[in-house]
PDB file of C-alpha atoms in Angstrom:
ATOM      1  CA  UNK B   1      58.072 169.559 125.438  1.00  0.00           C
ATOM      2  CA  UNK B   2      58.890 167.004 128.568  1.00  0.00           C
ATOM      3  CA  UNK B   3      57.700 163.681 128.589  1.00  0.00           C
ATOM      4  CA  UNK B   4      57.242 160.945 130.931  1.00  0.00           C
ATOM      5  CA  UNK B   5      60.762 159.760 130.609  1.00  0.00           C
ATOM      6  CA  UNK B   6      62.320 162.927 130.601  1.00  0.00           C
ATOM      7  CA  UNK B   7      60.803 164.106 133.644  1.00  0.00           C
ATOM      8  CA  UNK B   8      64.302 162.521 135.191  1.00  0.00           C
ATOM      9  CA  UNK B   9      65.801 166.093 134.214  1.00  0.00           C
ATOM     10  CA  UNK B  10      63.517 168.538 136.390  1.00  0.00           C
ATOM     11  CA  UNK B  11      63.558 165.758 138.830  1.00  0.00           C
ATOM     12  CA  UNK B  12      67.495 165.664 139.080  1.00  0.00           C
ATOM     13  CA  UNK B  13      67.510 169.408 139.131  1.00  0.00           C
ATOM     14  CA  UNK B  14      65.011 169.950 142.005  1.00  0.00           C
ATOM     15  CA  UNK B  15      66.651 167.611 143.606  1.00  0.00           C
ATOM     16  CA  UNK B  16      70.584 168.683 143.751  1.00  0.00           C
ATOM     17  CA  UNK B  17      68.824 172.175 144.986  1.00  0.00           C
ATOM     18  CA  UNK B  18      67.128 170.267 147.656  1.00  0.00           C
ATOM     19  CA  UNK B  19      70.574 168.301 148.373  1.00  0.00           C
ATOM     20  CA  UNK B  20      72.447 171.793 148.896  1.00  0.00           C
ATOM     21  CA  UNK B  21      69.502 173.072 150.944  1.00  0.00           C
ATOM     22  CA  UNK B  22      69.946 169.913 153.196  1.00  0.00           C
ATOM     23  CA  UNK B  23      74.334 170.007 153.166  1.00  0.00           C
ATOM     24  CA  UNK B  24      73.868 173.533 154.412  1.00  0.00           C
ATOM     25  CA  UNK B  25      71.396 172.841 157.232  1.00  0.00           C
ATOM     26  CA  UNK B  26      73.654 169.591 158.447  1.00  0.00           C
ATOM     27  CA  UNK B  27      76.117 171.486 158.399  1.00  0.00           C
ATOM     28  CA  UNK B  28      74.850 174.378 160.892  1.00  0.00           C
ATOM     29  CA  UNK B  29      73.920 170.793 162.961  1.00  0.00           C
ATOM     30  CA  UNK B  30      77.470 169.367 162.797  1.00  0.00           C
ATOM     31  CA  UNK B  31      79.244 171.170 165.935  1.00  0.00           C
ATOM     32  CA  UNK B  32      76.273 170.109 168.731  1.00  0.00           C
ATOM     33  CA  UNK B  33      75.601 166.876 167.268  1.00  0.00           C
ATOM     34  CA  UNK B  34      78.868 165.854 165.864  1.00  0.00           C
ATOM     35  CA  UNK B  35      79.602 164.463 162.627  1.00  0.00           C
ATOM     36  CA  UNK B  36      77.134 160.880 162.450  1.00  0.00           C
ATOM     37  CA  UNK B  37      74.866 162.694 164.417  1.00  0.00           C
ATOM     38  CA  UNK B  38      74.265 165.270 162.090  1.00  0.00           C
ATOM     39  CA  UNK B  39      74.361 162.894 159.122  1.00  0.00           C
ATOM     40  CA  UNK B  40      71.642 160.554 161.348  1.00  0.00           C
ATOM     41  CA  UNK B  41      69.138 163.606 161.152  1.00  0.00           C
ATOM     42  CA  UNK B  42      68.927 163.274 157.330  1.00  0.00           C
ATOM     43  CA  UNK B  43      67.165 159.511 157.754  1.00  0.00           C
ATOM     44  CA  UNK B  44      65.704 159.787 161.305  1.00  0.00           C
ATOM     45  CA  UNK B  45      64.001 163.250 160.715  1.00  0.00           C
ATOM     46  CA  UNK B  46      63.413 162.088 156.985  1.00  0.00           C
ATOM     47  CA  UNK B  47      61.770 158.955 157.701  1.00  0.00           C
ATOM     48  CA  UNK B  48      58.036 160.155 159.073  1.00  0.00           C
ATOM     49  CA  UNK B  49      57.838 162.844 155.539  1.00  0.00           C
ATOM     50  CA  UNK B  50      58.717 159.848 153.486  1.00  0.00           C
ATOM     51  CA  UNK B  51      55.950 157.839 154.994  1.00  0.00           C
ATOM     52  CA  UNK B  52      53.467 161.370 154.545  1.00  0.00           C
ATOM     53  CA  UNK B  53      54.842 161.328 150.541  1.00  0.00           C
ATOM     54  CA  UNK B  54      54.217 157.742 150.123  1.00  0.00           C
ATOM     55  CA  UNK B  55      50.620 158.532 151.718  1.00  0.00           C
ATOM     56  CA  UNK B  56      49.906 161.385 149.359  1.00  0.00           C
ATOM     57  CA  UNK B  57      51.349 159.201 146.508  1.00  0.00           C
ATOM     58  CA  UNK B  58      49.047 155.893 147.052  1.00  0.00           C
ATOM     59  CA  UNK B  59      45.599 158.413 147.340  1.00  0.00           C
ATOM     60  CA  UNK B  60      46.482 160.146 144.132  1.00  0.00           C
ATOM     61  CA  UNK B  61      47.860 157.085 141.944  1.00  0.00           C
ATOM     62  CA  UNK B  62      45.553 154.709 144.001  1.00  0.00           C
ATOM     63  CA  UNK B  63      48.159 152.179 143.485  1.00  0.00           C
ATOM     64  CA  UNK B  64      48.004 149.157 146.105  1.00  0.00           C
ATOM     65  CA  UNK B  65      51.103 148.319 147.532  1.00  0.00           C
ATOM     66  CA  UNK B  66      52.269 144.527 148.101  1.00  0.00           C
ATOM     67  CA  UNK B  67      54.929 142.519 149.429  1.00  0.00           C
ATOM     68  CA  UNK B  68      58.196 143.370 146.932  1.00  0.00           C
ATOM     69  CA  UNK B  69      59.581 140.666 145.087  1.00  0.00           C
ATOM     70  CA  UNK B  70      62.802 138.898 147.030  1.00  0.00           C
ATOM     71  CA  UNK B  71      64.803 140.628 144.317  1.00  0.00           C
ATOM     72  CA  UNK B  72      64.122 144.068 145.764  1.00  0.00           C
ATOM     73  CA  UNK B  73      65.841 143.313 148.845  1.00  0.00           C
ATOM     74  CA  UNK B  74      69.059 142.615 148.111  1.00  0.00           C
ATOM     75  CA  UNK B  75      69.454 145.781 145.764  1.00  0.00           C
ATOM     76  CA  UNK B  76      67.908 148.100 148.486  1.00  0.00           C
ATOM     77  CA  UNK B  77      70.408 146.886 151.462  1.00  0.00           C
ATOM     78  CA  UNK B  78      73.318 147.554 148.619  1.00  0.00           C
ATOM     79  CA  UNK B  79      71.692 151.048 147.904  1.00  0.00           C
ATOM     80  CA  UNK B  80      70.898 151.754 152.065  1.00  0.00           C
ATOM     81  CA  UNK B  81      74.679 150.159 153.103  1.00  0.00           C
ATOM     82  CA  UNK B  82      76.668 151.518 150.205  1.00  0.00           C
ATOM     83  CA  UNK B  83      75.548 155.259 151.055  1.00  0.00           C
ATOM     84  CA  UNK B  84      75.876 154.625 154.537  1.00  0.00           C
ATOM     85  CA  UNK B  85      79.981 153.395 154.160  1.00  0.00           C
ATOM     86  CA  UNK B  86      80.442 155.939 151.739  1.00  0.00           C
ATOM     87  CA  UNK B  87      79.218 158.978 154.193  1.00  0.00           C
ATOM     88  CA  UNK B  88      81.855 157.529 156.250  1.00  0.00           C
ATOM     89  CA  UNK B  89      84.436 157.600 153.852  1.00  0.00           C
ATOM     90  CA  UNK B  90      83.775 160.665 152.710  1.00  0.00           C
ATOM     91  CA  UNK B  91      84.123 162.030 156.338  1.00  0.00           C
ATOM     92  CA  UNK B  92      87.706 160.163 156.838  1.00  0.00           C
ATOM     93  CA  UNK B  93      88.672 161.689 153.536  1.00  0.00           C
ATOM     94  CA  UNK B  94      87.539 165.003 154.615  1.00  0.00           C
ATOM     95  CA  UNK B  95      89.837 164.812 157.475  1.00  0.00           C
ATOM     96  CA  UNK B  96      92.721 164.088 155.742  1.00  0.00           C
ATOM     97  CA  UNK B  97      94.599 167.054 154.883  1.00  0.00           C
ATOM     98  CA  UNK B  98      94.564 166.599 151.493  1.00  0.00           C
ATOM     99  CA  UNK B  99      90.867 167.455 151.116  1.00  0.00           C
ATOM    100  CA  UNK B 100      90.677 169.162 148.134  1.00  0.00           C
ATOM    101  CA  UNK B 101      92.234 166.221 146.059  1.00  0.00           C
ATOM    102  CA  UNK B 102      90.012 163.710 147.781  1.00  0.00           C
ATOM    103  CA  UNK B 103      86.598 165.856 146.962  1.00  0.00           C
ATOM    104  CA  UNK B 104      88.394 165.611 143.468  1.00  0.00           C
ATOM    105  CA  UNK B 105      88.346 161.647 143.723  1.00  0.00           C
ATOM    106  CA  UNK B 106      84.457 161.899 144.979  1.00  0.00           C
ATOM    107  CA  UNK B 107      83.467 163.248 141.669  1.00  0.00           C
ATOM    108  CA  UNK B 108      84.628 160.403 139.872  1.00  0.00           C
ATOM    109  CA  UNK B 109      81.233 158.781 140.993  1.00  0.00           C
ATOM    110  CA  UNK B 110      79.266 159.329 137.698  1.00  0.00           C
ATOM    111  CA  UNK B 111      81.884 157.318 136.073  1.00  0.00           C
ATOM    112  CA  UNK B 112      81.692 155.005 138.439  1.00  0.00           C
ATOM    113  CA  UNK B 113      78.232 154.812 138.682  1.00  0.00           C
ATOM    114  CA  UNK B 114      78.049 154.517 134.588  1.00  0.00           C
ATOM    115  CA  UNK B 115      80.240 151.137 134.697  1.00  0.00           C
ATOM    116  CA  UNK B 116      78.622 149.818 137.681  1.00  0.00           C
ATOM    117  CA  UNK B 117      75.144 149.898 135.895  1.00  0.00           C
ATOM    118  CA  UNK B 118      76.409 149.273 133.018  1.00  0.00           C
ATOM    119  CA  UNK B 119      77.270 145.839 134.739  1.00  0.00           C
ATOM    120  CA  UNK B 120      74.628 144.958 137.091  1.00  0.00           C
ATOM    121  CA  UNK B 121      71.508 146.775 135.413  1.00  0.00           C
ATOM    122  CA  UNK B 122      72.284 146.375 132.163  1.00  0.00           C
ATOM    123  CA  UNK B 123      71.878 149.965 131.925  1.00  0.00           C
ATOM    124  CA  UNK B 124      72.803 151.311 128.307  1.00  0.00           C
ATOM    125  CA  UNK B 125      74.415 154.499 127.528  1.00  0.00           C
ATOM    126  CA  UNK B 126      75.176 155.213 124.061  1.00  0.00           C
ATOM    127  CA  UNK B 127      78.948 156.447 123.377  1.00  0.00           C
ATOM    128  CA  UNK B 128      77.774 160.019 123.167  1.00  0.00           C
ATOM    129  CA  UNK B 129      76.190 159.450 126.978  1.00  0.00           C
ATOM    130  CA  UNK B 130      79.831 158.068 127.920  1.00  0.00           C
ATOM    131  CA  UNK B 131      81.965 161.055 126.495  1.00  0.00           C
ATOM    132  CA  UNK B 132      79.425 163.421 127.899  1.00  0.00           C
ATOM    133  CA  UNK B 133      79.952 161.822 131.435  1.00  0.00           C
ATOM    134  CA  UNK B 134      83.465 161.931 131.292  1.00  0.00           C
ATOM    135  CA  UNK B 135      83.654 165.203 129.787  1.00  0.00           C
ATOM    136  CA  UNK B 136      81.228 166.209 132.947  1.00  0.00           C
ATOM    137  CA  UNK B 137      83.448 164.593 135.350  1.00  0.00           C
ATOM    138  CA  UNK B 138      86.507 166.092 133.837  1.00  0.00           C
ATOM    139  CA  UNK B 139      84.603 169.228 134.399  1.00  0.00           C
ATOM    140  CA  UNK B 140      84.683 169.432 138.137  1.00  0.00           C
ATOM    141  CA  UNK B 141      87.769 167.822 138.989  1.00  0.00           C
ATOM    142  CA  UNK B 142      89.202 170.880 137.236  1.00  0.00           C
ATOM    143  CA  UNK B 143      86.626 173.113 139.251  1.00  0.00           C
ATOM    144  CA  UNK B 144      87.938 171.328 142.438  1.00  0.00           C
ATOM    145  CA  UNK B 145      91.334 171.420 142.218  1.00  0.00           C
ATOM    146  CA  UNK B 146      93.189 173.966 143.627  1.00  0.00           C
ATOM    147  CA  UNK B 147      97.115 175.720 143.162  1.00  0.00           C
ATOM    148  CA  UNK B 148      99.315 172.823 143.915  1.00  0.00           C
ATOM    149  CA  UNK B 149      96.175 170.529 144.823  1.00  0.00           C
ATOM    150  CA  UNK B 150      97.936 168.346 141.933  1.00  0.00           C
ATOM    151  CA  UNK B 151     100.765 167.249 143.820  1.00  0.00           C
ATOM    152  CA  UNK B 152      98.958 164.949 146.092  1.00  0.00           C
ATOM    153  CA  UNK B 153      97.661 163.097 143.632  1.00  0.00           C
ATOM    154  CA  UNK B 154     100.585 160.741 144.222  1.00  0.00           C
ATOM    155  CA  UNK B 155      99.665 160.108 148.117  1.00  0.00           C
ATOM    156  CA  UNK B 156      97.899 156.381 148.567  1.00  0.00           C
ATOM    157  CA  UNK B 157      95.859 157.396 151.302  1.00  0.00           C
ATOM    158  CA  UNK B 158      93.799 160.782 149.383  1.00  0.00           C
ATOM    159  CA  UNK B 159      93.263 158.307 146.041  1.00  0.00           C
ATOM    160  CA  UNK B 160      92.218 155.217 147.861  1.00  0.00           C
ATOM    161  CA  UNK B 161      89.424 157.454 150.371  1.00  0.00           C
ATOM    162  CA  UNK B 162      88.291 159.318 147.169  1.00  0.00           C
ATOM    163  CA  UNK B 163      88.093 156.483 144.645  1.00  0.00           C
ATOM    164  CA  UNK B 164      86.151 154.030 147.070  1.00  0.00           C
ATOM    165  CA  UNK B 165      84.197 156.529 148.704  1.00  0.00           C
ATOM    166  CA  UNK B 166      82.627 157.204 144.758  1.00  0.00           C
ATOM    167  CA  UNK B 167      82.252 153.859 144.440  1.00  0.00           C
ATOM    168  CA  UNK B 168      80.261 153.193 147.546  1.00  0.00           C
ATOM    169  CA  UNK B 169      78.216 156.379 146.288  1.00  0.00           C
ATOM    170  CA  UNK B 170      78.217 154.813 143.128  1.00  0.00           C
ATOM    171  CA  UNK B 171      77.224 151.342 144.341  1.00  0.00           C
ATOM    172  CA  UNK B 172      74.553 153.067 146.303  1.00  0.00           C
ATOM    173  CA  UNK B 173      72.179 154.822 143.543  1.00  0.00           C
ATOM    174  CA  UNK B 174      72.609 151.687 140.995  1.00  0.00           C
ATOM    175  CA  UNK B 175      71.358 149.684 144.231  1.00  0.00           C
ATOM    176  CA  UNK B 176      68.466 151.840 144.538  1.00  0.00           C
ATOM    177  CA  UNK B 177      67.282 152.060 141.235  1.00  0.00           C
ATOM    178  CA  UNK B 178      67.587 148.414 141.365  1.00  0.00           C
ATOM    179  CA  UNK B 179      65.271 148.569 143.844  1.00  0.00           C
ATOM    180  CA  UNK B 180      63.075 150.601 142.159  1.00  0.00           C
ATOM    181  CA  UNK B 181      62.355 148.908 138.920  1.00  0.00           C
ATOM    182  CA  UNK B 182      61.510 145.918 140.751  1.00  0.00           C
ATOM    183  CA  UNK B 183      58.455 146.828 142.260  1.00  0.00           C
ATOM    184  CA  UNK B 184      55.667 145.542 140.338  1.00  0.00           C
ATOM    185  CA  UNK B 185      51.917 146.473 138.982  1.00  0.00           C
ATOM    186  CA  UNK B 186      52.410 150.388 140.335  1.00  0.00           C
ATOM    187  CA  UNK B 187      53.303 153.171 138.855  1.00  0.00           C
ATOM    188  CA  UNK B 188      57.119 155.006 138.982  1.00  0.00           C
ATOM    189  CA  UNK B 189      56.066 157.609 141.505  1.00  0.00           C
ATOM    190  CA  UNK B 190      54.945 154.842 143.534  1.00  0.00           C
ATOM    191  CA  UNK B 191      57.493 152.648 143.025  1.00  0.00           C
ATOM    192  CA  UNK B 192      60.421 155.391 143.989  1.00  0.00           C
ATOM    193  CA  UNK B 193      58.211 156.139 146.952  1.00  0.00           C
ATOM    194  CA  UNK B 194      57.861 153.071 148.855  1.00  0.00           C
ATOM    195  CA  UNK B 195      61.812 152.489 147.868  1.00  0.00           C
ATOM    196  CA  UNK B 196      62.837 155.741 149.484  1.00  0.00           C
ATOM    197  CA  UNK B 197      60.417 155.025 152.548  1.00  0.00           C
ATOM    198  CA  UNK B 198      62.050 151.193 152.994  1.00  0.00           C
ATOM    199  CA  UNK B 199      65.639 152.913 152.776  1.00  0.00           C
ATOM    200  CA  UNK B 200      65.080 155.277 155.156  1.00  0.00           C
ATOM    201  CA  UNK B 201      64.059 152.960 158.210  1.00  0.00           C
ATOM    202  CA  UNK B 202      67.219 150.514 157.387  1.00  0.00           C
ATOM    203  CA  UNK B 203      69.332 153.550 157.547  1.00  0.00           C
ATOM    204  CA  UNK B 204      67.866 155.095 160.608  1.00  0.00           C
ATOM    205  CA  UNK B 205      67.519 151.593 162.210  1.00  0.00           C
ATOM    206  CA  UNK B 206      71.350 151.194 161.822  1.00  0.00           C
ATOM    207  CA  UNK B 207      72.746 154.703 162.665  1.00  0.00           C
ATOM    208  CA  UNK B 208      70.126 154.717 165.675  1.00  0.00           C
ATOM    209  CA  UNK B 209      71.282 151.414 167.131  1.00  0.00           C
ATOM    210  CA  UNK B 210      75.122 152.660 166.459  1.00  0.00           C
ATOM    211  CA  UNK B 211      74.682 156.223 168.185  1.00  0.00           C
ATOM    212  CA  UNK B 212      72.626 154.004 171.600  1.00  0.00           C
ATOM    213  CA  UNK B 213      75.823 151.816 171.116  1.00  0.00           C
ATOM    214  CA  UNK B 214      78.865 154.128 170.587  1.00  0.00           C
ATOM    215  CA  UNK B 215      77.240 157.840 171.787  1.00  0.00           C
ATOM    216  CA  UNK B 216      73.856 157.831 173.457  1.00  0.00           C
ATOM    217  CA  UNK B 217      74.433 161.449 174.328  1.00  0.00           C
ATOM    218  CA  UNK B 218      73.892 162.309 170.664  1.00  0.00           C
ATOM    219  CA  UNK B 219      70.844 160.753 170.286  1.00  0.00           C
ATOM    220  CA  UNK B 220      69.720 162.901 173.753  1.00  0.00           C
ATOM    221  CA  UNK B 221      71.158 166.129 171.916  1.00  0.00           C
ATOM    222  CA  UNK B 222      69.283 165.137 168.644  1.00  0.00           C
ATOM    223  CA  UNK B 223      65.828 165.414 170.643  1.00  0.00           C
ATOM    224  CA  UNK B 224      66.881 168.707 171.942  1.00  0.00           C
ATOM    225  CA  UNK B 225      67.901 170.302 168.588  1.00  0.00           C
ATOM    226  CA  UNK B 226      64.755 168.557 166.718  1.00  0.00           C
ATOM    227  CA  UNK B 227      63.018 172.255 165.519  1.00  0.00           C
ATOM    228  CA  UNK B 228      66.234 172.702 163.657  1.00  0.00           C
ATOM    229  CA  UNK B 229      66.435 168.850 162.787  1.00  0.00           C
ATOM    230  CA  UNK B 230      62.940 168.912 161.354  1.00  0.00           C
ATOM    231  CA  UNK B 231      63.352 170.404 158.799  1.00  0.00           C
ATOM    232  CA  UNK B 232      66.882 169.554 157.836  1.00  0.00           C
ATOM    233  CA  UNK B 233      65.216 165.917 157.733  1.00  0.00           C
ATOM    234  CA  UNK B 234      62.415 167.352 155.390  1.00  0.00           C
ATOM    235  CA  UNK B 235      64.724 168.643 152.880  1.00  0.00           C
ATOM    236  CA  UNK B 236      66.686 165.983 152.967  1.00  0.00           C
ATOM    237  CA  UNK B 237      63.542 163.107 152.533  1.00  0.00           C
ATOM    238  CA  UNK B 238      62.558 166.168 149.640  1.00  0.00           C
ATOM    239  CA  UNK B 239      65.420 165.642 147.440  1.00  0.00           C
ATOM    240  CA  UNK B 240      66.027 162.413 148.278  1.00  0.00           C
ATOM    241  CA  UNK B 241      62.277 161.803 146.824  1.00  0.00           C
ATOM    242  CA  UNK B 242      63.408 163.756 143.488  1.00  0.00           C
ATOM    243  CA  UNK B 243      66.397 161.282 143.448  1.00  0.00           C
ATOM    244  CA  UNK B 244      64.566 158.274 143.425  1.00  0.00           C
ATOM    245  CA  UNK B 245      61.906 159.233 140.843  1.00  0.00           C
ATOM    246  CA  UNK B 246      64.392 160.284 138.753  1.00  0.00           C
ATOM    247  CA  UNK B 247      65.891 156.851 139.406  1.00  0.00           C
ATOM    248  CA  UNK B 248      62.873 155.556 138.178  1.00  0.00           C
ATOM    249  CA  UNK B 249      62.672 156.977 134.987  1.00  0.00           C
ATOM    250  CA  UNK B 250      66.666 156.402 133.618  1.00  0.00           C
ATOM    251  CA  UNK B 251      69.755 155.083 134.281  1.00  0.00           C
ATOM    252  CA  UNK B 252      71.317 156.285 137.609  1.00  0.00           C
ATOM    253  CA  UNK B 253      74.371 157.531 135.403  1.00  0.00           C
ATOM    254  CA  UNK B 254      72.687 159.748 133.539  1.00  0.00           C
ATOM    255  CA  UNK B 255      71.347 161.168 137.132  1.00  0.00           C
ATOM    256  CA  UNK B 256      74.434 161.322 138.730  1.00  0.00           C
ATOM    257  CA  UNK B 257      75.910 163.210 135.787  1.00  0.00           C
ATOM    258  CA  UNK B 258      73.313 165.899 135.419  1.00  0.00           C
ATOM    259  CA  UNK B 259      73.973 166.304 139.422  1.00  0.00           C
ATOM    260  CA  UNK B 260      77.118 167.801 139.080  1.00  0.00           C
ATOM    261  CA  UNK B 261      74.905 171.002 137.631  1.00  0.00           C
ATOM    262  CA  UNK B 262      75.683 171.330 142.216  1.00  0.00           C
ATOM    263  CA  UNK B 263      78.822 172.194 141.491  1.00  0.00           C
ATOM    264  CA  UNK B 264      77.595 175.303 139.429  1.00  0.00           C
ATOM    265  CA  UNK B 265      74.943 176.517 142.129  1.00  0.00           C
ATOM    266  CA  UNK B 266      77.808 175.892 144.353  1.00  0.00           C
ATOM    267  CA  UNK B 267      79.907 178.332 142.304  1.00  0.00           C
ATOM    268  CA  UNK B 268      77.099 180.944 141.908  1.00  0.00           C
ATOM    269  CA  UNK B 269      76.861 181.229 145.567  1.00  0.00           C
ATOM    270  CA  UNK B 270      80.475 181.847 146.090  1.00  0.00           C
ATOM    271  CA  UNK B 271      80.843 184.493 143.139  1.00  0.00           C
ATOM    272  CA  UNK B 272      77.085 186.323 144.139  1.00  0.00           C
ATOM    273  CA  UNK B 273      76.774 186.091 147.881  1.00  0.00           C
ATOM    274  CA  UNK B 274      80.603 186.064 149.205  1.00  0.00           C
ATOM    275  CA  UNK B 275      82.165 187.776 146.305  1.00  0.00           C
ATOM    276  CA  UNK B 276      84.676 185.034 145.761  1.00  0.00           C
ATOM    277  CA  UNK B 277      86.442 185.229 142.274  1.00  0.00           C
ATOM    278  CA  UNK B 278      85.944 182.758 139.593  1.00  0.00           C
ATOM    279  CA  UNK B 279      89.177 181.641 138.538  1.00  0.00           C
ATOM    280  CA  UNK B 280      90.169 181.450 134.972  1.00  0.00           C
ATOM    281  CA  UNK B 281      90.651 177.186 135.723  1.00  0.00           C
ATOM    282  CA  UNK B 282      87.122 177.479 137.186  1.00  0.00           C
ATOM    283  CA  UNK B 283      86.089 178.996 133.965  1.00  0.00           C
ATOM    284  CA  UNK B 284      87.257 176.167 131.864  1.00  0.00           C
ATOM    285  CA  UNK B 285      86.090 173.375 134.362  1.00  0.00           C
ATOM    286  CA  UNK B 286      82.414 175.109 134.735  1.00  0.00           C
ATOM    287  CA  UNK B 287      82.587 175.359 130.558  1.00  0.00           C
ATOM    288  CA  UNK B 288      83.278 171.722 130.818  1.00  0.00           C
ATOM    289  CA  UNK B 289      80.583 170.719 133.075  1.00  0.00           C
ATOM    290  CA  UNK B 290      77.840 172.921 131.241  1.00  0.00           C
ATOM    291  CA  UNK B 291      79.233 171.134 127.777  1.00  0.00           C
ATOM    292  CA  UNK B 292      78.822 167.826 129.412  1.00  0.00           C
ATOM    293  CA  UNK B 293      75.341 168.018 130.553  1.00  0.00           C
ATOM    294  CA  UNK B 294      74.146 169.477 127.504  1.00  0.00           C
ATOM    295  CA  UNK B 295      75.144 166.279 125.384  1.00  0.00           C
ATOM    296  CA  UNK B 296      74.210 164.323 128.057  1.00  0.00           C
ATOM    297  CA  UNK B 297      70.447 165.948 128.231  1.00  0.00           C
ATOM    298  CA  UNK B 298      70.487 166.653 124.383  1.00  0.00           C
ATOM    299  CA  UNK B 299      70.869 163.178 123.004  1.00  0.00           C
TER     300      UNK B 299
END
């Protein structure tokens, strides 16, 4: 039977559906609007349905919101700025043409993430937690790798991208927790709400000022396309509302680690809808993964 504090599993789940929902809608986005452009729709479209969930949260909790604490500022501009840097990372890295290996890198991030909370939360994970992250992590780099992905593992450029952009992505979810649990005299759902609302407008207020700055076309094209970009921007405010509860509720590691259950959807809709074959590396990596979160869930 769930309780309170374990409500950070649905929460993670719903939300890594949400997050592939979102990827694949971007994506469709990516060729008219370009690359930020597309990523921009994600924060300016999700902004206004954070604000509407934030509304429906304060009439049902009937929390009253104050002025945060001038703790909670610093650790959202880490969570907002991290994820912004590491989208942009990630994008470099996906242009390099050792992609594959790179991806590999970005799924160091629950690692990452563990040590980083670890050391600026205080966040405690028991040694079980830690093998079950690593074993996790393990998990998909083996999924992601492909025949002779392994011999660019000795390139600079592929490890520095992959291992930085994690960290940034790392960086960015311990920042928003820290955020989070600094909000006073409301409840969790409230507390992850107003958080998520607060990141959004820094993030759209920066990627809107770039695009008028560096391609005010975009921003023109972005109007035009805004059917499509509604709703991309609702399921990405969605998940990203299921992130930050679950945020709320435990340490971003253990979050981060039960979100590489993606990897597996990811996987399912390769083998069931495009008849791709699972590989017998695959089939250790996905055994992995599910070993992983099960400790990680089960202890």
């Amino acid at each position: 039977m769930l309780t309170i504090t374990s409500l950070w599993i649905p929460f993670t789940v719903i939300a890594a559906l949400g997050q592939v929902a979102r990827n694949a809608m971007q994506r469709s986005l990516t060729k008219p609007l370009g690359t930020w452009g597309a990523t921009n729709i994600r924060f300016l479209f999700g902004f206004p349905f954070s604000l509407l969930f934030l509304g429906v949260v304060l009439v049902t909790t009937g929390d009253h919101l104050g002025m945060p604490p001038s703790v909670f500022w610093p650790w959202l501009l880490l969570g907002a700025l991290s994820q912004i840097v590491a989208t942009g990372l990630m994008l470099l890295a996906m242009n390099d043409r050792s992609f594959v290996v790179t991806t590999a890198y970005l799924k160091t991030e629950a690692i990452q993430t563990a040590i980083f909370g670890f050391v600026f939360l205080g966040d405690h994970l028991t040694l079980l937690k830690v093998l079950a992250i690593v074993v996790a992590t393990v998990g998909v780099v083996i999924t992601a790798l492909r025949p002779g992905g392994e011999k660019s593992f000795a390139e600079l450029k592929p490890t520095i991208l992959g291992l930085v952009a994690a960290a940034a992505f790392a960086l960015s979810a311990v920042g928003f927790r820290g955020a989070i649990i600094t909000v006073p005299n409301v409840s969790f759902v409230t507390a992850a709400s107003f958080t998520l609302v607060l990141g959004l407008f820094v993030q759209t207020l920066i990627l809107t000022i770039y695009l008028l700055w560096r391609a005010p076309k975009i921003l023109q094209a972005i109007l035009g396309l805004w059917k499509p970009s509604l709703f991309a921007g609702f399921m990405g405010a969605f998940s990203s509302q299921f992130w930050f509860l679950a945020f709320a509720l435990t340490a971003a590691a253990n979050v981060r680690t039960l979100a590489l259950i993606e990897v597996l959807f990811a996987q399912g809709v390769a083998y069931y809808s495009f008849k791709q074959p699972i590989a017998p590396r695959e089939i250790f990596g996905i055994a992995l993964i599910v070993v992983g979160v099960a400790v990680l869930v089960g202890v």
